Short mmCIF file of N, CA and C in Angstrom, two decimals:
data_model
loop_
_atom_site.label_atom_id
_atom_site.label_comp_id
_atom_site.label_asym_id
_atom_site.label_seq_id
_atom_site.Cartn_x
_atom_site.Cartn_y
_atom_site.Cartn_z
N MET A 280 292.57 106.48 -45.77
CA MET A 280 292.96 107.73 -45.21
C MET A 280 293.23 108.76 -46.30
N LEU A 281 293.66 108.31 -47.41
CA LEU A 281 293.95 109.21 -48.49
C LEU A 281 292.69 109.89 -49.01
N SER A 282 291.56 109.22 -48.95
CA SER A 282 290.32 109.78 -49.48
C SER A 282 289.87 110.97 -48.63
N GLN A 283 290.24 111.03 -47.38
CA GLN A 283 289.86 112.17 -46.58
C GLN A 283 290.48 113.45 -47.06
N PHE A 284 291.69 113.36 -47.60
CA PHE A 284 292.37 114.58 -48.03
C PHE A 284 292.09 114.84 -49.50
N ALA A 285 291.67 113.84 -50.26
CA ALA A 285 291.47 114.00 -51.69
C ALA A 285 290.13 114.68 -52.01
N LEU A 286 289.09 114.44 -51.23
CA LEU A 286 287.79 115.00 -51.53
C LEU A 286 287.44 116.08 -50.50
N PRO A 287 286.97 117.20 -51.00
CA PRO A 287 286.59 118.23 -50.04
C PRO A 287 285.32 117.81 -49.28
N GLY A 288 285.29 118.02 -48.04
CA GLY A 288 284.15 117.67 -47.21
C GLY A 288 284.04 116.19 -46.94
N ALA A 289 285.09 115.41 -47.15
CA ALA A 289 285.01 113.99 -46.94
C ALA A 289 285.07 113.63 -45.47
N ASN A 290 285.44 114.52 -44.60
CA ASN A 290 285.50 114.20 -43.18
C ASN A 290 284.19 114.48 -42.46
N LYS A 291 283.11 114.78 -43.20
CA LYS A 291 281.80 114.98 -42.57
C LYS A 291 281.22 113.61 -42.21
N PRO A 292 280.50 113.54 -41.15
CA PRO A 292 279.89 112.24 -40.76
C PRO A 292 278.77 111.85 -41.72
N TYR A 293 278.58 110.57 -41.90
CA TYR A 293 277.52 110.09 -42.76
C TYR A 293 276.15 110.24 -42.08
N GLY A 294 275.10 110.31 -42.86
CA GLY A 294 273.75 110.40 -42.31
C GLY A 294 273.32 111.82 -42.04
N ASN A 295 272.16 111.96 -41.50
CA ASN A 295 271.60 113.29 -41.18
C ASN A 295 272.22 113.81 -39.92
N PRO A 296 272.52 115.08 -39.88
CA PRO A 296 272.99 115.63 -38.61
C PRO A 296 271.87 115.59 -37.59
N THR A 297 272.22 115.40 -36.36
CA THR A 297 271.20 115.31 -35.33
C THR A 297 270.67 116.71 -34.99
N ARG A 298 269.36 116.82 -35.03
CA ARG A 298 268.71 118.06 -34.72
C ARG A 298 267.65 117.78 -33.66
N THR A 299 267.52 118.65 -32.73
CA THR A 299 266.45 118.50 -31.74
C THR A 299 265.27 119.31 -32.20
N THR A 300 264.14 118.62 -32.37
CA THR A 300 262.94 119.33 -32.81
C THR A 300 262.19 119.89 -31.61
N PHE A 301 262.24 119.23 -30.47
CA PHE A 301 261.61 119.73 -29.28
C PHE A 301 262.67 120.04 -28.25
N LYS A 302 262.60 121.26 -27.79
CA LYS A 302 263.47 121.62 -26.72
C LYS A 302 262.88 121.07 -25.41
N PRO A 303 263.65 120.90 -24.39
CA PRO A 303 263.08 120.40 -23.15
C PRO A 303 261.96 121.28 -22.62
N ARG A 304 262.05 122.56 -22.87
CA ARG A 304 261.03 123.49 -22.41
C ARG A 304 259.70 123.16 -23.10
N ASN A 305 259.73 122.85 -24.38
CA ASN A 305 258.51 122.51 -25.10
C ASN A 305 257.92 121.21 -24.63
N GLY A 306 258.78 120.26 -24.32
CA GLY A 306 258.31 118.97 -23.79
C GLY A 306 257.62 119.09 -22.44
N ARG A 307 258.11 119.98 -21.62
CA ARG A 307 257.48 120.17 -20.30
C ARG A 307 256.07 120.78 -20.46
N LEU A 308 255.88 121.58 -21.47
CA LEU A 308 254.59 122.23 -21.67
C LEU A 308 253.59 121.33 -22.43
N LEU A 309 254.11 120.37 -23.16
CA LEU A 309 253.22 119.53 -23.97
C LEU A 309 252.30 118.66 -23.12
N ILE A 310 252.80 118.06 -22.06
CA ILE A 310 251.98 117.16 -21.21
C ILE A 310 250.84 117.92 -20.54
N PRO A 311 251.09 119.05 -19.88
CA PRO A 311 249.93 119.79 -19.32
C PRO A 311 248.96 120.30 -20.36
N PHE A 312 249.48 120.67 -21.51
CA PHE A 312 248.58 121.14 -22.58
C PHE A 312 247.67 120.02 -23.01
N MET A 313 248.20 118.84 -23.24
CA MET A 313 247.42 117.70 -23.68
C MET A 313 246.43 117.28 -22.58
N ALA A 314 246.86 117.37 -21.33
CA ALA A 314 245.97 117.04 -20.19
C ALA A 314 244.80 118.02 -20.14
N THR A 315 245.07 119.28 -20.40
CA THR A 315 244.01 120.28 -20.38
C THR A 315 243.00 120.01 -21.48
N ILE A 316 243.47 119.66 -22.65
CA ILE A 316 242.59 119.36 -23.75
C ILE A 316 241.75 118.12 -23.42
N GLY A 317 242.39 117.09 -22.86
CA GLY A 317 241.66 115.90 -22.46
C GLY A 317 240.61 116.16 -21.40
N LEU A 318 240.92 116.95 -20.41
CA LEU A 318 239.95 117.28 -19.37
C LEU A 318 238.77 118.08 -19.97
N GLY A 319 239.08 119.01 -20.86
CA GLY A 319 238.01 119.77 -21.48
C GLY A 319 237.10 118.88 -22.32
N PHE A 320 237.69 117.96 -23.03
CA PHE A 320 236.91 117.03 -23.84
C PHE A 320 236.04 116.16 -22.96
N GLY A 321 236.60 115.66 -21.84
CA GLY A 321 235.83 114.84 -20.93
C GLY A 321 234.69 115.61 -20.28
N ALA A 322 234.93 116.85 -19.91
CA ALA A 322 233.89 117.69 -19.29
C ALA A 322 232.77 117.94 -20.27
N TYR A 323 233.10 118.22 -21.53
CA TYR A 323 232.11 118.43 -22.55
C TYR A 323 231.24 117.19 -22.77
N ASN A 324 231.87 116.03 -22.86
CA ASN A 324 231.14 114.81 -23.05
C ASN A 324 230.19 114.52 -21.85
N TYR A 325 230.70 114.79 -20.63
CA TYR A 325 229.86 114.61 -19.45
C TYR A 325 228.63 115.53 -19.50
N TYR A 326 228.87 116.78 -19.89
CA TYR A 326 227.77 117.77 -19.97
C TYR A 326 226.72 117.32 -20.98
N VAL A 327 227.16 116.87 -22.14
CA VAL A 327 226.23 116.43 -23.18
C VAL A 327 225.44 115.20 -22.73
N ALA A 328 226.13 114.26 -22.10
CA ALA A 328 225.45 113.03 -21.62
C ALA A 328 224.45 113.38 -20.53
N ALA A 329 224.80 114.30 -19.60
CA ALA A 329 223.88 114.69 -18.55
C ALA A 329 222.67 115.40 -19.13
N LYS A 330 222.87 116.19 -20.13
CA LYS A 330 221.75 116.89 -20.78
C LYS A 330 220.79 115.90 -21.40
N LEU A 331 221.36 114.90 -22.11
CA LEU A 331 220.54 113.87 -22.74
C LEU A 331 219.75 113.07 -21.69
N ARG A 332 220.42 112.71 -20.58
CA ARG A 332 219.75 111.98 -19.50
C ARG A 332 218.60 112.80 -18.91
N ARG A 333 218.84 114.08 -18.73
CA ARG A 333 217.81 114.95 -18.16
C ARG A 333 216.61 115.07 -19.10
N GLU A 334 216.87 115.24 -20.42
CA GLU A 334 215.78 115.31 -21.38
C GLU A 334 215.00 114.01 -21.42
N GLN A 335 215.70 112.90 -21.38
CA GLN A 335 215.04 111.58 -21.39
C GLN A 335 214.17 111.41 -20.14
N ALA A 336 214.68 111.83 -19.01
CA ALA A 336 213.90 111.72 -17.74
C ALA A 336 212.64 112.60 -17.81
N LEU A 337 212.75 113.81 -18.38
CA LEU A 337 211.58 114.68 -18.49
C LEU A 337 210.55 114.06 -19.45
N LEU A 338 210.99 113.48 -20.51
CA LEU A 338 210.08 112.84 -21.48
C LEU A 338 209.38 111.65 -20.81
N GLU A 339 210.09 110.84 -20.08
CA GLU A 339 209.45 109.69 -19.40
C GLU A 339 208.48 110.18 -18.35
N GLU A 340 208.82 111.25 -17.65
CA GLU A 340 207.92 111.80 -16.63
C GLU A 340 206.64 112.32 -17.28
N GLU A 341 206.76 113.00 -18.42
CA GLU A 341 205.57 113.51 -19.12
C GLU A 341 204.69 112.34 -19.59
N GLN A 342 205.31 111.25 -20.07
CA GLN A 342 204.55 110.11 -20.50
C GLN A 342 203.83 109.45 -19.32
N ARG A 343 204.52 109.34 -18.19
CA ARG A 343 203.92 108.77 -16.99
C ARG A 343 202.74 109.60 -16.51
N LEU A 344 202.90 110.92 -16.50
CA LEU A 344 201.81 111.79 -16.06
C LEU A 344 200.62 111.69 -17.01
N ALA A 345 200.89 111.59 -18.30
CA ALA A 345 199.82 111.48 -19.28
C ALA A 345 199.05 110.16 -19.09
N ARG A 346 199.79 109.09 -18.84
CA ARG A 346 199.17 107.78 -18.61
C ARG A 346 198.33 107.83 -17.30
N ASN A 347 198.88 108.43 -16.28
CA ASN A 347 198.10 108.57 -15.01
C ASN A 347 196.83 109.37 -15.22
N GLN A 348 196.92 110.41 -15.99
CA GLN A 348 195.74 111.22 -16.26
C GLN A 348 194.71 110.46 -17.05
N GLN A 349 195.17 109.62 -18.00
CA GLN A 349 194.27 108.77 -18.75
C GLN A 349 193.53 107.82 -17.85
N LEU A 350 194.28 107.21 -16.90
CA LEU A 350 193.66 106.28 -15.99
C LEU A 350 192.65 106.98 -15.07
N MET A 351 193.02 108.16 -14.61
CA MET A 351 192.06 108.91 -13.74
C MET A 351 190.82 109.30 -14.51
N ASP A 352 190.97 109.68 -15.76
CA ASP A 352 189.79 110.03 -16.55
C ASP A 352 188.94 108.76 -16.84
N ALA A 353 189.58 107.64 -17.01
CA ALA A 353 188.85 106.43 -17.34
C ALA A 353 188.03 105.97 -16.15
N TYR A 354 188.52 106.12 -14.94
CA TYR A 354 187.74 105.66 -13.81
C TYR A 354 186.51 106.51 -13.58
N GLY A 355 186.62 107.76 -13.83
CA GLY A 355 185.46 108.64 -13.73
C GLY A 355 184.72 108.52 -12.40
N ASP A 356 183.39 108.52 -12.45
CA ASP A 356 182.59 108.45 -11.23
C ASP A 356 182.34 107.01 -10.77
N LYS A 357 182.47 106.05 -11.64
CA LYS A 357 182.22 104.65 -11.38
C LYS A 357 180.78 104.42 -10.90
N ASN A 358 179.85 105.17 -11.48
CA ASN A 358 178.45 105.06 -11.11
C ASN A 358 177.73 103.97 -11.91
N SER A 359 178.27 103.69 -13.11
CA SER A 359 177.57 102.71 -13.94
C SER A 359 178.48 101.56 -14.31
N LEU A 360 177.86 100.48 -14.74
CA LEU A 360 178.64 99.33 -15.15
C LEU A 360 179.47 99.64 -16.41
N HIS A 361 178.92 100.47 -17.27
CA HIS A 361 179.64 100.84 -18.52
C HIS A 361 180.93 101.62 -18.18
N GLU A 362 180.85 102.54 -17.25
CA GLU A 362 182.05 103.29 -16.86
C GLU A 362 183.09 102.39 -16.21
N LEU A 363 182.66 101.45 -15.41
CA LEU A 363 183.55 100.53 -14.76
C LEU A 363 184.23 99.60 -15.79
N GLN A 364 183.46 99.11 -16.77
CA GLN A 364 184.01 98.30 -17.82
C GLN A 364 185.04 99.12 -18.65
N HIS A 365 184.74 100.35 -18.94
CA HIS A 365 185.65 101.22 -19.70
C HIS A 365 186.93 101.42 -18.94
N ALA A 366 186.82 101.57 -17.62
CA ALA A 366 188.00 101.77 -16.74
C ALA A 366 188.88 100.53 -16.76
N LEU A 367 188.24 99.35 -16.69
CA LEU A 367 189.02 98.10 -16.72
C LEU A 367 189.71 97.91 -18.07
N ASP A 368 189.04 98.26 -19.15
CA ASP A 368 189.64 98.13 -20.48
C ASP A 368 190.83 99.09 -20.60
N THR A 369 190.68 100.28 -20.11
CA THR A 369 191.78 101.28 -20.19
C THR A 369 192.95 100.82 -19.32
N TYR A 370 192.66 100.31 -18.17
CA TYR A 370 193.75 99.91 -17.27
C TYR A 370 194.51 98.70 -17.83
N SER A 371 193.85 97.82 -18.49
CA SER A 371 194.52 96.58 -18.99
C SER A 371 195.35 96.87 -20.23
N ARG A 372 195.29 98.02 -20.84
CA ARG A 372 196.09 98.35 -22.03
C ARG A 372 197.50 98.46 -21.70
#
């Protein structure tokens, strides 16, 4: 007890004083803010993935049409045995 009166400021509590870094008002705004950022990030990722899927589908469609055109050209008139053999070779590739 004597030390409390002998040293100036001896009656202060030990440790760091408690400070609030976030006020309740800031905490209420933090969750909707983070949710908005998350939704925006998810929407952007969905848009990019959809764009890639669309480009891939267009590329596959172009390849399919090119292959179909090759087959149509290979069959030709089918008037000779040579044209028919060429058509079979093209189709079996």
